[in-house]
Short mmCIF file of C-alpha atoms and ligand atoms in Angstrom, two decimals:
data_model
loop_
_atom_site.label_atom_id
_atom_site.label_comp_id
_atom_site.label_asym_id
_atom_site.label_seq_id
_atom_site.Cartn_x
_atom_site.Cartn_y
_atom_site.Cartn_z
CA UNK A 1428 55.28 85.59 132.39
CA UNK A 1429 58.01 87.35 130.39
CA UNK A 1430 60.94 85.37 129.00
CA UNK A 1431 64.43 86.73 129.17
CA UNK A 1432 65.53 88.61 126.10
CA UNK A 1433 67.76 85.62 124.40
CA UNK A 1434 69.64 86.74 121.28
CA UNK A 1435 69.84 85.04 118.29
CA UNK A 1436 73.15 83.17 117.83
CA UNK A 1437 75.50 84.24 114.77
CA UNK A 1438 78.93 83.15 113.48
CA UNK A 1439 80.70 86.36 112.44
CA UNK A 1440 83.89 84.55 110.11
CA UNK A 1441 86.34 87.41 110.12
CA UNK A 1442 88.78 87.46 106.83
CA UNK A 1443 92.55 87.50 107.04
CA UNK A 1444 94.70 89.07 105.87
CA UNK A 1445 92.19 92.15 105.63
CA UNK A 1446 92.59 96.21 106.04
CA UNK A 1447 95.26 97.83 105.93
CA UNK A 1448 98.04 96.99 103.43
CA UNK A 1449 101.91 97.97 103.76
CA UNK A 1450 101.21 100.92 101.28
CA UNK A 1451 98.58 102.43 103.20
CA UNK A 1452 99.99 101.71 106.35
CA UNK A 1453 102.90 103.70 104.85
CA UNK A 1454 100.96 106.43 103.35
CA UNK A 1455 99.23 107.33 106.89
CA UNK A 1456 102.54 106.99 108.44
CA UNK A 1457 104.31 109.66 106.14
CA UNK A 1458 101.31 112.34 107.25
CA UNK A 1459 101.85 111.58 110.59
CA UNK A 1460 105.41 112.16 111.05
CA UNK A 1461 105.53 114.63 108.79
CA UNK A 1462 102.88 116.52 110.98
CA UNK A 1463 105.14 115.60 114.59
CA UNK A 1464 108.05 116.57 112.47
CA UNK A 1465 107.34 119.61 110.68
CA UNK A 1466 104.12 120.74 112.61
CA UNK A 1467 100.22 121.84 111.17
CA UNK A 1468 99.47 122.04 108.52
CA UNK A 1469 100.77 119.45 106.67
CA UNK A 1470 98.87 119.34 103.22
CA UNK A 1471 97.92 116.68 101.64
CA UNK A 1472 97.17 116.09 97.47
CA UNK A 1473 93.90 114.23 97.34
CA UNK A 1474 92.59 111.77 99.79
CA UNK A 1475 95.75 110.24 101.43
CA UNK A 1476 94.16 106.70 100.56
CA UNK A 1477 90.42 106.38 100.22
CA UNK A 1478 89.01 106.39 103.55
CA UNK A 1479 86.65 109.40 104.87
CA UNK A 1480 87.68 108.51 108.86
CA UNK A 1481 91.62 108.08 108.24
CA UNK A 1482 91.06 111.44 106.59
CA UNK A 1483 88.99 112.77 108.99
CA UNK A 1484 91.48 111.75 111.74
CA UNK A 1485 94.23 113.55 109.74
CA UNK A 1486 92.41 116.61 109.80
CA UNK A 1487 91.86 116.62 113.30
CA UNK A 1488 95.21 116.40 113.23
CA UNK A 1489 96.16 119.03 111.33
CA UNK A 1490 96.66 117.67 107.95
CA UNK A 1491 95.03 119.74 105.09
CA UNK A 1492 93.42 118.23 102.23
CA UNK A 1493 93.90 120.21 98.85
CA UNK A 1494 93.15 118.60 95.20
CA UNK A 1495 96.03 120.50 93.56
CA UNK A 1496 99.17 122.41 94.43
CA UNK A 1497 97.82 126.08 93.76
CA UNK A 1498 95.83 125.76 96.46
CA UNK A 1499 98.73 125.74 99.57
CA UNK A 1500 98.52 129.39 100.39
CA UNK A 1501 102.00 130.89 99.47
CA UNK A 1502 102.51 131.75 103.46
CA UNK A 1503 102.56 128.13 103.58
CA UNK A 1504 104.96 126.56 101.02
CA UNK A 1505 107.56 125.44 103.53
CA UNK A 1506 105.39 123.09 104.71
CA UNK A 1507 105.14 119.98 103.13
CA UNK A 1508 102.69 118.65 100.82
CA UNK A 1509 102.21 114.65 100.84
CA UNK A 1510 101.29 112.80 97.83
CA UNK A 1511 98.61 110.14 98.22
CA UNK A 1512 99.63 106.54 98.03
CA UNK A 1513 97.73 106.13 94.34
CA UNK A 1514 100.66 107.98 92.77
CA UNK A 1515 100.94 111.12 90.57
CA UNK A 1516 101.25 112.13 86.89
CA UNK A 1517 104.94 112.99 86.63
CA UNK A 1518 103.76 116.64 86.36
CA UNK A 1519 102.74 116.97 89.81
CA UNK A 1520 106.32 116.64 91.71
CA UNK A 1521 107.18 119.38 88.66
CA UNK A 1522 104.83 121.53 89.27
CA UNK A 1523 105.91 121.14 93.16
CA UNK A 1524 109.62 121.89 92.53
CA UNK A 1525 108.47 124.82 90.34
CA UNK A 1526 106.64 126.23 92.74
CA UNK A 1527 109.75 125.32 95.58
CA UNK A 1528 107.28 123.34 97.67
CA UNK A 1529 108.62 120.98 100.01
CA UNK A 1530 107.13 117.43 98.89
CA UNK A 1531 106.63 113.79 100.60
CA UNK A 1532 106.12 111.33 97.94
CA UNK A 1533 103.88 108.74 99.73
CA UNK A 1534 103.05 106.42 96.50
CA UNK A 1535 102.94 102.95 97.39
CA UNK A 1536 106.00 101.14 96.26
CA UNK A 1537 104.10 98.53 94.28
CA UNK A 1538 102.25 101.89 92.17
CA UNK A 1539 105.59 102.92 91.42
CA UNK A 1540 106.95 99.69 90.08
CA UNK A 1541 103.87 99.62 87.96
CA UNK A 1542 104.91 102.71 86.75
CA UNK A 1543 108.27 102.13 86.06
CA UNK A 1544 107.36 99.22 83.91
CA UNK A 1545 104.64 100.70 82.10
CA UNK A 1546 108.13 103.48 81.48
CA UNK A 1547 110.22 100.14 80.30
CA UNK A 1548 107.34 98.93 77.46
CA UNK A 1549 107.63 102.62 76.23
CA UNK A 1550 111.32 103.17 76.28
CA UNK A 1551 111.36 99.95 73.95
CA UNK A 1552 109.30 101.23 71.44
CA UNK A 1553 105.88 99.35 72.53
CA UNK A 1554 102.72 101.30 73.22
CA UNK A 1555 101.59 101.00 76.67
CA UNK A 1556 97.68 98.85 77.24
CA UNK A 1557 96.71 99.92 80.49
CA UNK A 1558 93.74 97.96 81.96
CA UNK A 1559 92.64 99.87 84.71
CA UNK A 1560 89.23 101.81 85.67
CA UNK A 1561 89.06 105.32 83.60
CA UNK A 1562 89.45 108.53 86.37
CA UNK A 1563 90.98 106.55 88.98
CA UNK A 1564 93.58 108.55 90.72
CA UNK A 1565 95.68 105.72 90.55
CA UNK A 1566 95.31 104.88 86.37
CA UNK A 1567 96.15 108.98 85.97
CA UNK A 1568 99.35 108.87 87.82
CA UNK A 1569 99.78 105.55 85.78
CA UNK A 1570 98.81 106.94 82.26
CA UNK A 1571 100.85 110.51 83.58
CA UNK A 1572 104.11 109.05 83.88
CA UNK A 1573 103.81 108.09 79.71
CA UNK A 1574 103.98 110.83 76.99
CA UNK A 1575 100.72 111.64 75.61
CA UNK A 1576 99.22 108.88 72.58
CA UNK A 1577 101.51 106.39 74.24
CA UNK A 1578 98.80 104.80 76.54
CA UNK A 1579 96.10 102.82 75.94
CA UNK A 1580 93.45 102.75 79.04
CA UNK A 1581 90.85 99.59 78.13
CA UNK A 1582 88.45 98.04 81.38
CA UNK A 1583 86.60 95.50 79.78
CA UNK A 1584 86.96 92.26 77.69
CA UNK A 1585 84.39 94.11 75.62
CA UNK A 1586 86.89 97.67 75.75
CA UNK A 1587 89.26 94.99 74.51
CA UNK A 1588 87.05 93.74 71.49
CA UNK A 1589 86.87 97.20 70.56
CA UNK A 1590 90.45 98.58 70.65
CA UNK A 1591 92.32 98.84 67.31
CA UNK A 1592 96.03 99.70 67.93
CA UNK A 1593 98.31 101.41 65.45
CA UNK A 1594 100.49 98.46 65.60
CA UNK A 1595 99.47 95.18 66.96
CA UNK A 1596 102.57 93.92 66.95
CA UNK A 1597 103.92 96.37 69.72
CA UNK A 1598 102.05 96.45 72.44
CA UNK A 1599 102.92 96.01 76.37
CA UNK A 1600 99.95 95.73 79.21
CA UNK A 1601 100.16 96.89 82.83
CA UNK A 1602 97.30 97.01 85.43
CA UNK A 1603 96.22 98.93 88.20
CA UNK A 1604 97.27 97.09 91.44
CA UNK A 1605 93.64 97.03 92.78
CA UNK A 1606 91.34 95.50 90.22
CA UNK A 1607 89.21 91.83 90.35
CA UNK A 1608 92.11 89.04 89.87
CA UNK A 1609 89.35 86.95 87.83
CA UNK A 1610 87.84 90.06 85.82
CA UNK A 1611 91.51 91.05 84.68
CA UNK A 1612 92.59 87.24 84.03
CA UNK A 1613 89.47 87.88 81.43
CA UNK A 1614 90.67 90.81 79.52
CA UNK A 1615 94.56 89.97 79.53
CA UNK A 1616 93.45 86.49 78.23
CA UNK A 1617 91.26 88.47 75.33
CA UNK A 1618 94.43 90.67 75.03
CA UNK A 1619 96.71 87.86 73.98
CA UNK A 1620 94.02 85.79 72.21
CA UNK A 1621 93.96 89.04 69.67
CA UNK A 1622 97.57 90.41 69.56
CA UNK A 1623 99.22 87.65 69.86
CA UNK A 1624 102.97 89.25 70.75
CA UNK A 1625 101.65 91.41 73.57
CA UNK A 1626 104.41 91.76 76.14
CA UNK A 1627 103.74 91.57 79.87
CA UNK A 1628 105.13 93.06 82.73
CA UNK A 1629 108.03 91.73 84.15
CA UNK A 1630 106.02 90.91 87.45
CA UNK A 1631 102.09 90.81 87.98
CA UNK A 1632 100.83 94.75 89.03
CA UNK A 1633 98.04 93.52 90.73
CA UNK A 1634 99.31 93.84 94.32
CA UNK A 1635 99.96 91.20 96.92
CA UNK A 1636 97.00 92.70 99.21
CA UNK A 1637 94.69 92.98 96.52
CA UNK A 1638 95.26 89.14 95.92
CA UNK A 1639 95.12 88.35 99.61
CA UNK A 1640 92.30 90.13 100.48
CA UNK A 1641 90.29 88.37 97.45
CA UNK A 1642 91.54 85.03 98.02
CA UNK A 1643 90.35 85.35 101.88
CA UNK A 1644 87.05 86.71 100.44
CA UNK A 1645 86.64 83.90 97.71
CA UNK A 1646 87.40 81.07 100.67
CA UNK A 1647 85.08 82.03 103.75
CA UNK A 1648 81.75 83.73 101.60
CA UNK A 1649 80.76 80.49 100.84
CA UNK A 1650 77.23 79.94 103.11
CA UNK A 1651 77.19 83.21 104.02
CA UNK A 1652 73.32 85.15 104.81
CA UNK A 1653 75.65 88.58 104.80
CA UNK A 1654 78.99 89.61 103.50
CA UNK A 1655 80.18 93.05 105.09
CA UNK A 1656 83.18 94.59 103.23
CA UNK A 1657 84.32 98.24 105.80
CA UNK A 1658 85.67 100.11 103.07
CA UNK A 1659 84.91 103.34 101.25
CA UNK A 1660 82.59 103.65 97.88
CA UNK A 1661 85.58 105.06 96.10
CA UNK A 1662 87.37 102.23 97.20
CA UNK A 1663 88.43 100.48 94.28
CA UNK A 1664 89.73 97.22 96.12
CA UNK A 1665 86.63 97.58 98.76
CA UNK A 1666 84.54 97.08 95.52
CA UNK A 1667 85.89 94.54 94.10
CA UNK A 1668 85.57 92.37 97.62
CA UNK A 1669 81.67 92.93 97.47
CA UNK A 1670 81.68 91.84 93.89
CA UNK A 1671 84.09 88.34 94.66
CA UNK A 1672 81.84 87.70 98.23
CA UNK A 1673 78.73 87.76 95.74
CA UNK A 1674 80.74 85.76 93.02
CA UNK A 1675 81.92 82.97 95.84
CA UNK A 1676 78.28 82.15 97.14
CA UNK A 1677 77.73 84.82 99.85
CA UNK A 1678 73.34 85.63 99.27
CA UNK A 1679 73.87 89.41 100.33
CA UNK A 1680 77.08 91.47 100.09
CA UNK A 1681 77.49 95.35 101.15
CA UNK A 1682 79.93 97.61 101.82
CA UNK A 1683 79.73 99.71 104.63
CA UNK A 1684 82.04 103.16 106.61
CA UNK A 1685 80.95 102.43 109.49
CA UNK A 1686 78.94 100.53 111.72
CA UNK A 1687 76.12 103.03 111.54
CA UNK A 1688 75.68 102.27 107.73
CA UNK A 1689 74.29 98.83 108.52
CA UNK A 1690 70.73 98.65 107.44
CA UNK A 1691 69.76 95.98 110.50
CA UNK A 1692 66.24 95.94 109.61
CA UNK A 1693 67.06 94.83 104.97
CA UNK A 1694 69.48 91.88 106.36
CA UNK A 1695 66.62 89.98 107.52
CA UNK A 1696 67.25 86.50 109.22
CA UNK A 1697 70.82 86.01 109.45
CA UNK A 1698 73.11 82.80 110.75
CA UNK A 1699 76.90 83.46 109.65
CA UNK A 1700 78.27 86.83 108.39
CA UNK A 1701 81.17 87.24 106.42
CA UNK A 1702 83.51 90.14 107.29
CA UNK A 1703 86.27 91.43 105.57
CA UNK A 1704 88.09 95.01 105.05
CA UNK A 1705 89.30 96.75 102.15
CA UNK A 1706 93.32 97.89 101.85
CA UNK A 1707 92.46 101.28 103.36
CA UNK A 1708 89.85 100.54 105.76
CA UNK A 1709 91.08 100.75 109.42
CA UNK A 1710 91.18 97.63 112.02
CA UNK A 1711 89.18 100.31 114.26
CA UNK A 1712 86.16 100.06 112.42
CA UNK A 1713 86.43 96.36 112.03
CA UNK A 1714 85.95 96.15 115.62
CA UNK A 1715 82.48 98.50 115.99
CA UNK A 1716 81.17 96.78 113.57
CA UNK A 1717 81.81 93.48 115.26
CA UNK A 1718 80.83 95.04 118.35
CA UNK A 1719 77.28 96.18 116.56
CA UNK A 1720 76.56 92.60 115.81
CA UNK A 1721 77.31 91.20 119.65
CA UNK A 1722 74.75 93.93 120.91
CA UNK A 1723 72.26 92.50 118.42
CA UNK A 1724 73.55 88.59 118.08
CA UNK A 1725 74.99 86.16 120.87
CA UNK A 1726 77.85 86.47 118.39
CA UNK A 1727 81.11 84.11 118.03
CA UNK A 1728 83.81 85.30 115.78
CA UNK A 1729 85.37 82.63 113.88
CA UNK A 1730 89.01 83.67 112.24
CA UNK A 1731 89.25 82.66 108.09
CA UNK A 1732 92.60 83.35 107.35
CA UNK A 1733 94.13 82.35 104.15
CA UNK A 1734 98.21 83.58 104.72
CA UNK A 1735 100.02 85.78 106.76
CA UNK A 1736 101.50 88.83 105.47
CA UNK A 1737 104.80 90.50 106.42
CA UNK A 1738 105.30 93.46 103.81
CA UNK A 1739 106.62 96.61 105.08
CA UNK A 1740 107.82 99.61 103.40
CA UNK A 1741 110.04 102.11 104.85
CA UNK A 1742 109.06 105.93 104.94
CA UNK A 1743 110.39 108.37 103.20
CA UNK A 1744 114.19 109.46 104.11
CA UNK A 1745 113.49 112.93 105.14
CA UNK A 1746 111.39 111.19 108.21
CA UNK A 1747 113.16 108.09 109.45
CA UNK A 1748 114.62 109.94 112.12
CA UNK A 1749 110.98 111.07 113.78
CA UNK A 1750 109.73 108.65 115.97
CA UNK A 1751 106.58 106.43 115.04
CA UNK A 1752 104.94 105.26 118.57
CA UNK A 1753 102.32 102.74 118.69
CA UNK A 1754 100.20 105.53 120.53
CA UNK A 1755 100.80 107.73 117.03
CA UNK A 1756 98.99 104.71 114.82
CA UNK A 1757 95.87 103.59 117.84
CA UNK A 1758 93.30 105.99 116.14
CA UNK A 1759 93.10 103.47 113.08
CA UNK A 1760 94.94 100.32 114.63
CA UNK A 1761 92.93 99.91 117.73
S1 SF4 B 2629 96.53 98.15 97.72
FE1 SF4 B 2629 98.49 97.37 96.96
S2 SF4 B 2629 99.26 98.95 95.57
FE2 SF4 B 2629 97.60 99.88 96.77
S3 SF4 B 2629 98.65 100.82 98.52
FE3 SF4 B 2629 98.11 98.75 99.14
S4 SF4 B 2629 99.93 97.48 98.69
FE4 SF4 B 2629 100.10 99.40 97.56
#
């Protein structure tokens, strides 16, 4: 006699707040009006955020994807090019208005505050620690809006250890928005503990959605076989949510594109899954992969949030008068 195929029951406990943060959110929007605005091709400087299917879906789009400004073809320089939402150097919008391109600034908000006090600690004489990981797009638009020798870059307690300013007595620290709350709690402690009048910034740079999306993390991994973090490998909040699942009890922890990437036959014998998205990871993708597990697993998703976010930032002027339908937004918002 055969027995029914039964599945084997799993608890899926899906993280909130997770995905996409106001800045990113943002950053797609600006490419996307732009594009029903201005028409293809809208280029783009770098990766819009770090996501291979929101860029992908731009594409498709029409949205061109260029690492620097000489490469817009000169029929093309009335259309505009969009900044990515990690932020600049300061020479990239003058390089843009030298070469009269038309230019959508879609840095997050929250980068450019971090860049305008990282501005104020240099305009009052200090020299400028940033703690931040080296080659990120983000930490050179950071370390690009200071003149050169005025910026620091340390990543490590141990960078800290190491570092021997000019003048210890005149230093001032920001952070990349994205990094590990507890890592950089570490090295800012270390900072203080040896130059003792380090100035902070006037508000934390780590962002509100990196916090959330930790905190979430740090609350439901707890117990779990699996923690599954959708976000890209050059992904530097996705990261650091595979490193807190791991920190906060969770026995396996991966991050994963798409549901394809799941190695079903490594996760072995699984009860409860954690499941979480990075800032730039889209709600889309959330949902295959949930949908994956309830082909495999009688599967009941259980909802861990930890608080509700309402942060929205407005476009850029030259586009508030295109219209944004929900329709425009579905191929990453479900
Ligand atoms: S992760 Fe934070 S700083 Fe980065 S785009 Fe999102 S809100 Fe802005």
């Amino acid at each position: 006699m055969t027995l029914p195929f039964s599945k084997p029951p799993l608890t899926i406990r899906l993280c909130g707040p997770r995905g996409f943060c106001a800045g990113v959110d943002r950053a797609i929007q600006i490419v996307v009006l732009a594009l029903k605005g201005y028409g293809a091709p809208v280029y783009v400087r770098h990766e819009i955020v770090h996501n291979r299917y929101v860029v992908e879906g731009l594409e498709a789009k029409g949205a061109v994807f260029v690492e620097e400004l000489d490469e817009i073809p000169a029929e093309h320089r009335a259309q505009p090019v969009v900044f990515s939402a990690h932020g600049v150097p300061k020479s990239v919008p003058e390089d843009a208005s030298a070469r009269n391109l038309f230019y959508l600034d879609a840095t997050c908000p929250l980068v450019s505050k971090v860049h305008k006090q990282a501005m104020r600690h240099q305009r009052l004489g200090r020299h400028v620690v940033l703690i931040g990981h080296a080659g990120h797009p983000e930490v050179i638009g950071t370390m690009g809006q200071l003149p050169d020798g005025s910026v620091s870059l340390v990543e490590t307690v141990a960078d800290v250890d190491l570092y021997q300013p000019v003048d210890p007595d005149n230093l001032g620290y920001v952070t990349q928005t994205t990094l590990s709350v507890d890592d950089t709690a570490d090295v800012i402690a270390r900072l203080h503990e040896r130059f003792p009048n380090l100035t902070p910034p006037s508000a934390d740079s780590i962002c509100y959605a990196t916090t959330n999306r930790q905190e979430a993390v740090k609350q439901a991994a707890h117990g779990c076989d699996l923690f599954i973090v959708v976000g890209a490998p050059n992904s530097s909040n996705s990261k650091r949510l595979v490193e807190v699942a791991l920190r906060a009890g969770a026995a396996q922890s991966v991050l994963v594109q798409r549901a394809a990437e799941i190695d079903w036959q490594a996760i072995g014998d699984i009860r409860t899954v954690g499941l979480s998205a990075g800032a730039s990871a889209p709600e889309v993708i959330v949902d295959e992969i949930i949908e994956a597990f309830r082909l495999r697993y009688d599967a009941k998703v259980e909802l861990a949030d930890t608080v509700e976010e309402n942060e929205h930032f407005l476009v850029n002027r030259e586009l508030r008068d295109i219209e944004l339908t929900k329709s425009d937004m579905a191929w990453v918002n479900g």
